[in-house]
């Protein structure tokens, strides 16, 4: 029998499905299909607090709503950022919006990268394609408290040199003595002199101490599958590898049912999971 | 035999003559409740607003089996002599279509207009034990987490629930094995058991809450004799014994977690039409999608929430395609969620044994049989010959 629940009086809480109008302050094109917005609540700047790895639901007037990770620096108190790839109906409509336009925002939602728990350890960040966007706030925070961590390694794979996200920032980060940044592309024309190959090829020689490392992984599911395999081969324990999962999502508060991944709701239990929590279904087809 | 109102307390058993049932309906209507209950429409017993006890399907029953539902006449005038039909109460608490907000654009300004919570308060008459459990399960979905669904909460909080204990076992019922019926155990304001014996027709009543007792106390009740109590109790326990189907839920989570790749999923996929009937008739399925509309001026938009089903391709669509493109994966998702992952999510099974998904499946897929097959690895009854042996 289902245990009964006490039905309480409705509280005057904010409607969780009602967006807050936010204004685009700046649009920056990152690659041919990817752009970054800087946003502020429409009725004036207000502190938007979030944890690295969390996402917002962005609503385009009359078109629809999509979950998009927050890509800004959590220390930024003036605005928040989203980096989006235009691939679907809503994200293509988003691409048509300009500075000054207003959209609806709900959030932030979901679990965060374990930045606090990683203190005292090496941190390995492995990103594929647009997967770098939700990891950017994590790296910003790690760098802001650099002394609390051991080695920090960022391994990034893009499809082609033209698809590399945040190239100037990557170059700036690569110039730092206390950060190891390696970039690779799946394929390139003759002009590219950097690494060619999938991002997993960078893992075997990356400088970190597996017994004392935490890994943060975000990218396409197939990329994460091989990345986790390589990280485990290096000796990082499953509960110290964190993956960011993606599924269809309509509400972000556990009511619509779309984002179920086995027993988990990606919107509220994820999107970031310690790998041991999803290991039994990870890589199974069509779950 | 008429009697004056009898003051009853919670758990008191009292007798209400069948001809006086309408007084209960009228009493609730006077208190401002919209009374919803079973009525006969288009060859089925469905839930609609009742103006009086005249609207109840007196003298009707149903025949149910996999993919089969037929109404037929009873030889008596029983008011609740049937099992559950295609409707469930969820449509009144978790409506099939609900506007979430309206949005207005004015130049560079956008404004979101919230919906006001619904005002109508409902009384459900004829809620079966399985359905009370289904309501308790949806309570956990919409009210049990850190975020509460305000519309659901407002509707749910105003509900007055009149349970009817089952004296007929439907052809696809298996509540006894799910420990969810046929007797209403909790969660009701008033519970009724319909008794017909030696020319008498009455209801054994019991209040489950103080407000239930208050409503009953305004009706012409008589104290129940111990013989009457016994007759009513026997009728309900007989129903449990007459239930033809059952589901063994021992270790059911593990059963599913261990069998993601069981060949039975291929077998059921050959029969499943992915029509979504099972999810729509299920009293606990809660999934929804959203729809956006805009008017011709482009200045007004609305966002609606509508029932959805994990059997559609769109349900799992992300950039690049649907995660669950095969019907095998979609049936597996539905059944695994219903019987296993639901427990991890909400601390209860998602199934109450009402049998609707069996009755209303056009391919007569029977989840009790699918679970048995997962346990035993046997072939499907009535399955199309595949030319291949399935191995456990």
XYZ file of C-alpha atoms in Angstrom:
679
model
C 0.000 0.000 0.000
C 1.199 3.495 -0.757
C 2.151 5.393 2.386
C -0.156 8.378 2.773
C 1.125 11.887 2.861
C -0.225 14.716 4.986
C -1.803 17.270 2.649
C -0.765 20.672 3.822
C -2.365 24.029 3.162
C -1.057 25.650 -0.023
C 1.723 28.084 0.735
C 2.113 31.304 -1.150
C 5.320 29.998 -2.721
C 6.421 31.218 -6.127
C 4.967 29.156 -8.969
C 7.914 26.925 -9.976
C 6.836 26.932 -13.638
C 6.654 30.727 -13.966
C 9.744 32.284 -15.594
C 11.432 35.531 -14.628
C 11.900 37.996 -17.508
C 15.615 38.449 -18.241
C 17.283 40.743 -20.723
C 20.153 39.854 -23.030
C 22.955 42.321 -22.374
C 25.460 40.942 -24.831
C 25.599 38.286 -27.530
C 28.919 36.815 -28.565
C 29.280 34.327 -31.385
C 31.643 31.588 -30.305
C 31.680 29.292 -33.353
C 29.563 28.928 -36.493
C 26.669 27.462 -34.496
C 27.421 28.412 -30.888
C 26.824 31.682 -29.075
C 27.096 33.085 -25.560
C 24.583 35.368 -23.868
C 25.159 37.612 -20.932
C 21.834 38.003 -19.113
C 20.348 40.136 -16.365
C 16.890 40.177 -14.790
C 14.804 42.621 -16.848
C 13.893 44.769 -13.864
C 17.507 45.541 -13.091
C 20.693 43.775 -12.089
C 20.252 41.349 -9.230
C 22.540 38.739 -7.794
C 21.988 35.447 -9.555
C 23.537 32.723 -7.395
C 24.274 29.298 -8.842
C 26.643 26.401 -8.367
C 28.989 25.364 -11.215
C 27.272 22.630 -13.224
C 23.715 23.832 -12.671
C 21.354 24.812 -15.482
C 18.471 27.166 -16.214
C 15.323 26.699 -18.267
C 15.284 29.361 -20.982
C 11.940 30.274 -22.556
C 11.719 31.983 -25.939
C 8.456 33.881 -26.296
C 5.842 31.652 -27.954
C 8.432 29.128 -29.169
C 9.426 26.939 -26.228
C 11.719 26.306 -23.327
C 15.025 24.420 -23.134
C 17.449 23.437 -20.375
C 20.817 25.162 -20.870
C 23.828 24.935 -18.567
C 25.176 28.082 -17.000
C 28.582 28.892 -18.492
C 29.490 32.046 -16.575
C 31.860 32.663 -13.686
C 30.000 32.095 -10.396
C 31.898 35.085 -8.977
C 30.179 37.391 -11.478
C 27.558 39.262 -9.500
C 26.310 41.487 -12.318
C 25.074 38.960 -14.862
C 24.932 35.282 -15.760
C 25.914 33.531 -18.933
C 24.669 30.768 -21.176
C 26.547 29.223 -24.080
C 24.217 27.494 -26.514
C 24.588 25.505 -29.710
C 21.771 26.114 -32.187
C 20.585 22.627 -33.053
C 16.833 22.494 -32.357
C 13.729 24.619 -32.856
C 14.138 26.617 -29.654
C 17.916 27.030 -29.777
C 17.683 28.215 -33.404
C 15.057 30.770 -32.339
C 17.393 31.792 -29.508
C 20.070 32.493 -32.080
C 17.827 35.133 -33.698
C 17.609 37.132 -30.458
C 19.755 40.217 -29.986
C 21.025 42.372 -27.153
C 18.056 44.088 -25.473
C 15.645 41.209 -26.159
C 13.881 39.615 -23.220
C 13.341 35.930 -22.514
C 12.025 33.904 -19.602
C 14.387 32.201 -17.162
C 13.672 29.595 -14.489
C 16.397 28.217 -12.301
C 19.015 27.423 -11.317
C 18.303 23.690 -11.191
C 20.217 20.487 -10.627
C 23.295 19.147 -8.935
C 26.735 20.767 -9.037
C 30.304 19.720 -9.740
C 31.923 18.607 -6.440
C 34.257 21.593 -6.176
C 34.312 21.626 -2.376
C 34.768 17.881 -2.038
C 37.710 18.054 -4.444
C 39.758 20.313 -2.139
C 43.214 18.880 -1.537
C 43.044 16.693 -4.635
C 44.137 16.829 -8.255
C 41.286 17.814 -10.565
C 41.016 16.438 -14.102
C 38.474 18.107 -16.353
C 37.609 16.298 -19.572
C 35.296 18.127 -21.968
C 33.969 17.298 -25.415
C 32.521 19.954 -27.740
C 29.843 22.140 -26.118
C 30.480 20.093 -22.934
C 33.113 22.688 -22.071
C 30.363 25.251 -21.334
C 29.047 23.699 -18.073
C 32.637 23.035 -16.976
C 33.740 26.635 -17.405
C 32.126 27.804 -14.116
C 33.870 24.899 -12.361
C 37.262 25.911 -13.713
C 36.618 29.561 -12.833
C 35.878 28.576 -9.252
C 38.865 26.208 -9.031
C 41.179 28.941 -10.286
C 39.674 31.465 -7.874
C 40.769 29.216 -4.999
C 43.775 27.725 -6.749
C 45.777 27.035 -3.569
C 43.197 24.571 -2.277
C 43.841 22.085 -5.077
C 46.681 19.930 -6.361
C 47.234 19.758 -10.080
C 44.471 20.986 -12.340
C 44.264 19.485 -15.813
C 41.873 20.443 -18.597
C 41.608 18.074 -21.544
C 39.391 19.387 -24.312
C 38.315 17.797 -27.562
C 36.446 19.522 -30.384
C 35.379 18.194 -33.767
C 37.498 20.627 -35.812
C 39.721 23.635 -35.011
C 36.777 25.881 -35.983
C 34.602 24.218 -33.345
C 36.914 25.005 -30.429
C 34.879 26.836 -27.821
C 36.350 29.797 -25.870
C 39.665 29.657 -27.862
C 41.053 32.890 -26.381
C 40.275 31.799 -22.879
C 41.825 28.387 -23.528
C 44.989 30.101 -24.729
C 45.031 32.333 -21.664
C 44.493 29.370 -19.376
C 47.194 27.433 -21.187
C 49.603 30.292 -20.412
C 49.244 29.742 -16.683
C 52.010 27.835 -14.902
C 49.606 26.150 -12.485
C 47.180 24.768 -15.043
C 47.692 22.030 -17.634
C 45.550 22.581 -20.737
C 45.559 20.185 -23.671
C 43.349 20.548 -26.735
C 42.717 18.064 -29.505
C 40.465 17.926 -32.552
C 38.826 14.925 -34.185
C 39.807 16.036 -37.674
C 41.409 19.058 -39.319
C 42.643 20.600 -42.508
C 46.375 20.872 -43.154
C 46.695 24.214 -41.395
C 46.193 22.786 -37.869
C 49.435 21.984 -36.048
C 47.883 20.854 -32.785
C 46.766 17.436 -31.538
C 44.499 15.337 -33.717
C 42.503 12.488 -32.208
C 39.680 11.962 -29.768
C 40.015 13.490 -26.297
C 40.455 10.092 -24.656
C 43.907 9.820 -26.289
C 45.090 12.630 -23.988
C 44.206 10.784 -20.786
C 46.968 8.140 -20.522
C 49.758 10.763 -20.296
C 47.915 13.575 -18.530
C 49.768 14.780 -15.414
C 47.687 13.862 -12.352
C 47.916 11.448 -9.441
C 45.035 8.952 -10.003
C 44.863 7.819 -6.377
C 44.184 11.389 -5.313
C 42.296 12.824 -8.285
C 38.734 13.903 -8.975
C 37.514 13.886 -12.573
C 34.784 16.122 -14.026
C 33.518 14.897 -17.391
C 31.042 16.465 -19.811
C 30.403 15.760 -23.465
C 28.416 13.455 -25.719
C 27.467 10.191 -24.012
C 29.756 8.097 -26.202
C 32.706 10.413 -25.435
C 31.962 10.147 -21.706
C 31.785 6.369 -21.946
C 35.319 6.067 -23.361
C 36.603 8.858 -21.132
C 35.394 7.090 -17.998
C 36.989 3.879 -19.225
C 40.369 5.614 -19.698
C 40.133 7.407 -16.341
C 39.355 4.123 -14.608
C 42.237 2.512 -16.454
C 44.479 5.224 -14.986
C 43.096 4.278 -11.566
C 40.554 6.948 -10.599
C 37.804 5.382 -8.480
C 34.238 5.418 -9.871
C 32.906 7.584 -7.039
C 35.505 10.280 -7.865
C 34.569 10.464 -11.546
C 31.632 12.815 -12.163
C 29.629 12.857 -15.372
C 27.012 15.337 -16.604
C 24.036 13.583 -18.203
C 21.490 14.881 -20.687
C 17.902 13.836 -21.419
C 14.749 15.501 -22.717
C 13.418 17.850 -20.066
C 10.148 19.779 -19.847
C 9.847 21.025 -16.278
C 13.197 20.731 -14.415
C 11.393 20.024 -11.118
C 10.695 16.294 -11.348
C 7.073 16.468 -12.529
C 7.176 15.905 -16.296
C 8.944 12.541 -16.167
C 10.899 13.099 -19.385
C 14.408 13.197 -17.966
C 14.281 9.843 -16.199
C 17.486 7.886 -16.387
C 16.867 4.611 -14.622
C 15.807 5.533 -11.079
C 17.166 9.090 -11.384
C 15.527 12.285 -12.549
C 18.324 14.126 -14.323
C 16.742 17.482 -13.477
C 16.854 17.082 -9.715
C 19.165 14.128 -8.975
C 21.556 15.249 -11.747
C 22.619 16.462 -14.213
C 25.913 15.703 -12.496
C 26.302 12.232 -11.048
C 29.185 10.454 -9.378
C 29.846 7.677 -11.864
C 29.194 4.863 -9.370
C 25.577 6.055 -9.104
C 24.877 5.516 -12.803
C 27.429 2.818 -13.552
C 24.863 -0.013 -13.735
C 22.924 1.637 -16.574
C 25.608 3.873 -18.100
C 26.291 2.786 -21.661
C 23.201 0.565 -21.844
C 21.326 1.295 -25.046
C 18.061 3.285 -24.951
C 17.748 3.681 -21.172
C -37.914 2.560 7.613
C -36.817 6.157 8.148
C -34.562 7.310 10.894
C -33.338 10.585 12.310
C -29.705 11.714 11.921
C -27.319 9.673 14.043
C -24.185 11.264 15.435
C -21.222 9.136 14.340
C -17.525 9.410 15.080
C -14.533 8.226 13.123
C -14.562 4.448 12.591
C -18.190 4.054 13.731
C -20.105 1.653 11.509
C -23.606 2.749 10.566
C -26.179 1.798 7.972
C -27.453 4.143 5.262
C -30.388 2.909 3.202
C -29.600 2.882 -0.533
C -32.587 5.159 -1.251
C -30.966 7.764 1.035
C -27.621 7.834 -0.777
C -28.823 10.863 -2.710
C -28.955 12.784 0.563
C -25.188 12.342 0.829
C -24.733 13.759 -2.671
C -27.084 16.678 -2.031
C -25.450 17.364 1.334
C -22.025 17.646 -0.327
C -23.426 19.807 -3.108
C -24.894 22.145 -0.499
C -21.471 22.372 1.084
C -20.158 23.683 -2.236
C -18.634 20.483 -3.565
C -18.840 19.458 -7.166
C -19.720 15.762 -6.729
C -17.954 13.532 -9.253
C -18.859 9.888 -9.567
C -19.449 6.959 -11.889
C -22.032 7.206 -14.641
C -22.747 5.297 -17.829
C -21.672 6.972 -21.066
C -20.963 5.535 -24.508
C -20.903 1.968 -23.317
C -18.546 2.532 -20.402
C -18.677 3.605 -16.803
C -16.880 6.920 -16.552
C -16.430 9.625 -13.918
C -18.452 12.807 -14.354
C -20.254 15.361 -12.274
C -23.360 13.855 -10.631
C -26.506 15.897 -10.104
C -28.098 13.150 -8.054
C -27.906 9.435 -7.275
C -30.081 8.963 -10.385
C -26.908 9.420 -12.468
C -25.243 6.347 -10.964
C -25.148 3.240 -13.184
C -27.813 1.324 -11.237
C -28.082 -2.297 -12.278
C -24.994 -2.339 -14.509
C -21.791 -4.277 -14.331
C -18.819 -4.825 -16.607
C -16.980 -7.712 -18.185
C -13.275 -7.110 -18.415
C -10.346 -9.061 -19.787
C -7.189 -8.244 -21.729
C -8.277 -5.826 -24.455
C -11.954 -6.337 -23.568
C -14.545 -4.158 -21.830
C -18.301 -4.656 -22.082
C -21.155 -3.362 -19.938
C -23.961 -5.727 -19.144
C -27.094 -5.739 -17.029
C -27.064 -7.065 -13.522
C -30.039 -8.922 -12.137
C -30.285 -6.434 -9.267
C -30.204 -2.675 -8.854
C -26.708 -2.374 -7.334
C -25.265 1.120 -7.696
C -21.587 0.124 -7.508
C -21.675 -3.406 -8.919
C -18.773 -3.034 -11.352
C -15.020 -2.535 -11.346
C -13.061 0.511 -12.530
C -13.594 1.852 -16.053
C -11.393 3.781 -18.492
C -11.394 6.979 -16.440
C -9.423 7.574 -13.306
C -9.683 10.378 -10.775
C -6.347 11.820 -11.841
C -8.053 13.841 -14.572
C -9.689 15.994 -11.877
C -6.594 16.538 -9.745
C -3.887 16.434 -12.433
C -5.873 17.680 -15.449
C -5.062 16.422 -18.971
C -4.523 19.998 -20.138
C -3.638 22.879 -17.905
C -2.474 26.371 -18.752
C 0.756 27.203 -16.900
C 0.881 30.895 -17.724
C 0.155 33.547 -20.273
C 2.916 35.779 -21.576
C 2.526 39.264 -23.018
C 5.050 41.121 -25.118
C 5.094 44.869 -25.420
C 8.025 46.206 -27.419
C 11.097 45.006 -25.562
C 9.131 44.080 -22.444
C 7.867 40.595 -21.667
C 5.454 39.913 -18.852
C 4.441 36.531 -17.447
C 0.933 36.279 -16.046
C 0.463 33.499 -13.479
C -2.643 31.336 -13.303
C -4.912 31.628 -10.294
C -5.455 28.356 -8.444
C -8.743 26.615 -9.299
C -11.686 27.496 -7.071
C -13.926 24.433 -7.537
C -13.790 21.915 -4.730
C -14.587 18.359 -5.650
C -16.054 15.411 -3.815
C -15.288 12.049 -5.387
C -17.985 9.432 -4.845
C -17.090 5.805 -5.499
C -13.315 5.849 -5.096
C -12.073 2.271 -5.009
C -9.298 1.112 -2.702
C -6.827 0.871 -5.603
C -7.731 4.408 -6.588
C -7.219 5.773 -3.088
C -3.749 4.286 -3.311
C -3.259 5.860 -6.730
C -4.169 9.258 -5.284
C -1.729 8.692 -2.404
C 0.973 7.857 -4.975
C 0.356 10.994 -7.027
C 0.432 12.971 -3.758
C 3.984 11.748 -3.299
C 4.882 12.754 -6.858
C 3.448 16.267 -6.750
C 3.593 17.141 -3.055
C 6.271 14.902 -1.589
C 9.409 16.603 -2.906
C 11.089 19.913 -2.161
C 9.085 21.544 -4.961
C 5.300 21.321 -4.812
C 2.885 21.541 -7.757
C 0.649 24.446 -6.687
C -2.331 23.526 -8.896
C -2.319 19.930 -7.714
C -1.969 21.006 -4.121
C -4.902 23.367 -4.325
C -7.204 20.783 -5.967
C -6.060 17.991 -3.716
C -6.420 19.926 -0.517
C -10.092 20.602 -1.193
C -10.996 17.019 -2.072
C -13.650 15.090 -0.170
C -13.180 11.367 -0.781
C -15.970 8.803 -0.521
C -14.552 5.339 -0.935
C -16.567 2.345 -2.022
C -15.235 -1.046 -1.007
C -15.310 -3.495 -3.866
C -17.892 -6.250 -3.748
C -17.157 -7.280 -7.343
C -13.747 -8.355 -8.640
C -13.153 -7.029 -12.146
C -11.779 -9.400 -14.737
C -8.375 -7.702 -14.798
C -8.114 -6.653 -11.144
C -5.119 -7.755 -9.036
C -5.210 -5.289 -6.119
C -5.256 -8.052 -3.492
C -1.753 -9.159 -4.528
C -0.551 -5.540 -4.568
C -1.885 -4.996 -1.047
C -3.966 -2.045 -2.268
C -7.509 -3.439 -1.989
C -10.281 -4.442 -2.304
C -10.983 -2.775 1.060
C -10.192 0.915 1.501
C -7.665 1.069 4.329
C -7.030 4.797 4.675
C -7.080 8.105 2.886
C -10.878 8.494 2.686
C -13.349 10.782 4.420
C -16.177 8.274 4.178
C -16.116 4.617 3.147
C -19.153 2.727 1.919
C -19.806 -0.951 1.385
C -22.848 -1.696 -0.724
C -24.872 -4.598 0.650
C -27.792 -6.401 -0.986
C -29.219 -9.214 1.075
C -32.643 -10.737 1.479
C -34.407 -7.913 -0.333
C -32.543 -5.182 1.533
C -30.239 -2.674 -0.150
C -28.100 -0.516 2.082
C -24.611 0.893 2.603
C -22.391 0.092 5.538
C -20.788 3.476 6.246
C -17.645 4.396 8.109
C -16.073 7.817 8.591
C -12.309 8.057 8.076
C -12.001 11.713 9.102
C -13.794 14.143 11.373
C -15.288 16.000 8.438
C -16.439 12.639 7.056
C -18.154 11.952 10.381
C -19.719 15.399 10.285
C -21.201 14.798 6.826
C -22.446 11.328 7.791
C -24.008 12.632 10.974
C -26.442 14.685 8.916
C -27.791 11.583 7.196
C -30.543 9.226 8.383
C -28.296 6.446 9.691
C -29.002 3.450 11.836
C -26.503 1.754 14.098
C -25.109 -1.289 12.354
C -25.809 -4.667 13.886
C -22.867 -7.021 14.216
C -24.562 -9.306 11.681
C -24.731 -6.469 9.154
C -21.092 -5.604 9.787
C -20.175 -9.223 9.227
C -22.093 -9.459 5.953
C -20.401 -6.316 4.620
C -16.952 -7.516 5.672
C -17.534 -10.928 4.111
C -18.544 -9.421 0.787
C -15.263 -7.507 0.582
C -13.112 -10.455 1.609
C -14.887 -12.635 -0.965
C -13.929 -10.108 -3.623
C -10.279 -10.605 -2.752
C -10.639 -14.357 -3.110
C -12.382 -14.037 -6.478
C -9.596 -12.020 -8.039
C -8.277 -14.060 -10.947
C -5.024 -12.208 -11.534
C -2.128 -11.569 -9.226
C 1.374 -10.175 -9.317
C 4.263 -11.492 -7.294
C 6.173 -8.396 -6.166
C 8.881 -10.212 -4.210
C 12.255 -8.637 -5.024
C 10.670 -6.901 -7.993
C 13.155 -4.025 -8.165
C 16.078 -6.409 -8.432
C 14.134 -8.471 -10.986
C 13.946 -5.450 -13.280
C 17.445 -4.106 -12.626
C 18.879 -7.500 -13.473
C 16.841 -7.911 -16.622
C 17.430 -4.838 -18.790
C 18.504 -7.200 -21.555
C 15.933 -9.981 -21.049
C 14.625 -11.457 -24.357
C 11.091 -10.954 -23.073
C 11.433 -7.255 -23.926
C 11.825 -8.216 -27.601
C 8.827 -10.469 -27.301
C 6.527 -7.830 -25.801
C 7.817 -5.252 -28.303
C 6.369 -7.401 -31.100
C 2.923 -7.081 -29.506
C 3.064 -3.513 -28.156
C 1.644 -0.888 -30.522
C 3.187 1.957 -28.443
C -0.301 3.523 -28.533
C 0.035 4.985 -25.005
C -3.407 3.730 -23.908
C -1.897 2.115 -20.806
C -0.304 5.351 -19.630
C -3.479 7.356 -20.208
C -5.767 4.978 -18.301
C -3.194 4.399 -15.540
C -4.268 6.247 -12.383
C -0.673 6.951 -11.353
C 1.108 7.793 -14.643
C 1.907 11.478 -14.274
C 4.168 12.446 -17.190
C 3.415 15.626 -19.071
C 4.726 17.664 -21.940
C 4.372 21.365 -22.646
C 2.910 23.177 -25.622
C 3.465 26.769 -26.609
C 0.991 28.833 -28.523
C 1.118 32.396 -29.790
C -1.630 34.493 -31.331
C -1.472 36.066 -34.796
C -0.148 39.379 -33.526
C 2.758 37.561 -31.887
C 2.204 39.629 -28.744
C 0.389 37.018 -26.666
C 1.643 33.554 -25.898
C 0.474 30.745 -23.670
C 2.208 27.735 -22.222
C 0.149 24.613 -21.579
C 0.982 21.443 -19.759
C -0.572 18.288 -21.202
C -0.507 14.607 -20.359
C 2.243 12.827 -22.214
C 3.370 9.238 -22.521
C 6.752 7.542 -22.424
C 5.507 5.476 -25.392
C 5.940 8.367 -27.845
C 9.166 9.005 -29.742
C 9.098 12.686 -28.833
C 9.193 11.852 -25.152
C 12.912 11.061 -25.132
C 13.968 13.327 -27.991
C 17.241 15.159 -27.586
C 19.495 16.720 -30.224
C 20.314 13.925 -32.594
C 17.282 11.717 -32.038
C 15.125 9.862 -29.560
C 16.929 8.045 -26.789
C 14.273 5.310 -26.757
C 13.624 4.772 -30.441
C 12.594 1.105 -30.246
C 9.251 -0.014 -28.836
C 11.243 -2.535 -26.788
C 12.990 0.315 -24.970
C 9.768 2.252 -24.480
C 7.821 -0.671 -23.035
C 10.806 -1.517 -20.840
C 10.944 2.064 -19.598
C 7.247 2.107 -18.748
C 7.147 -1.186 -16.906
C 10.520 -0.725 -15.194
C 9.429 2.692 -14.001
C 6.013 1.537 -12.856
C 7.223 -1.457 -10.870
C 10.851 -0.785 -9.948
C 12.407 2.679 -10.338
C 9.194 4.251 -8.952
C 10.137 2.723 -5.596
C 13.536 4.443 -5.654
C 11.905 7.709 -6.639
C 8.848 7.809 -4.399
C 9.169 4.988 -1.875
C 6.176 3.126 -3.298
C 5.284 1.027 -6.309
C 3.701 2.918 -9.196
C 1.174 0.115 -9.676
C -2.019 -0.328 -7.638
C -3.366 -3.426 -9.404
C -6.430 -1.737 -10.934
C -5.980 -3.658 -14.197
C -6.872 -0.736 -16.477
C -3.706 -1.103 -18.561
C -4.642 -4.749 -19.251
C -8.261 -4.027 -20.163
C -7.513 -1.045 -22.375
C -4.471 -2.443 -24.167
C -5.596 -3.120 -27.739
C -3.025 -5.918 -27.875
C -4.180 -7.354 -24.517
C -0.700 -7.117 -23.019
C -0.977 -8.130 -19.385
C 1.710 -6.752 -17.094
C 1.132 -9.496 -14.528
C 2.031 -11.962 -17.245
C 5.044 -9.934 -18.372
C 6.388 -9.926 -14.825
C 5.830 -13.668 -14.552
C 7.657 -14.186 -17.828
C 10.590 -12.070 -16.643
C 10.771 -14.318 -13.592
C 10.377 -17.545 -15.477
C 11.722 -16.677 -18.886
C 8.755 -18.412 -20.544
C 7.187 -17.579 -23.898
C 4.237 -15.227 -24.184
C 0.668 -16.450 -24.125
C -1.009 -15.454 -27.348
C 2.235 -14.091 -28.754
C 2.725 -14.203 -32.480
C 4.988 -17.115 -33.420
C 8.459 -15.732 -33.855
C 10.200 -18.780 -35.239
C 12.810 -18.264 -32.550
C 13.003 -19.689 -29.098
C 13.432 -17.139 -26.338
C 15.841 -18.158 -23.635
C 15.704 -16.956 -20.057
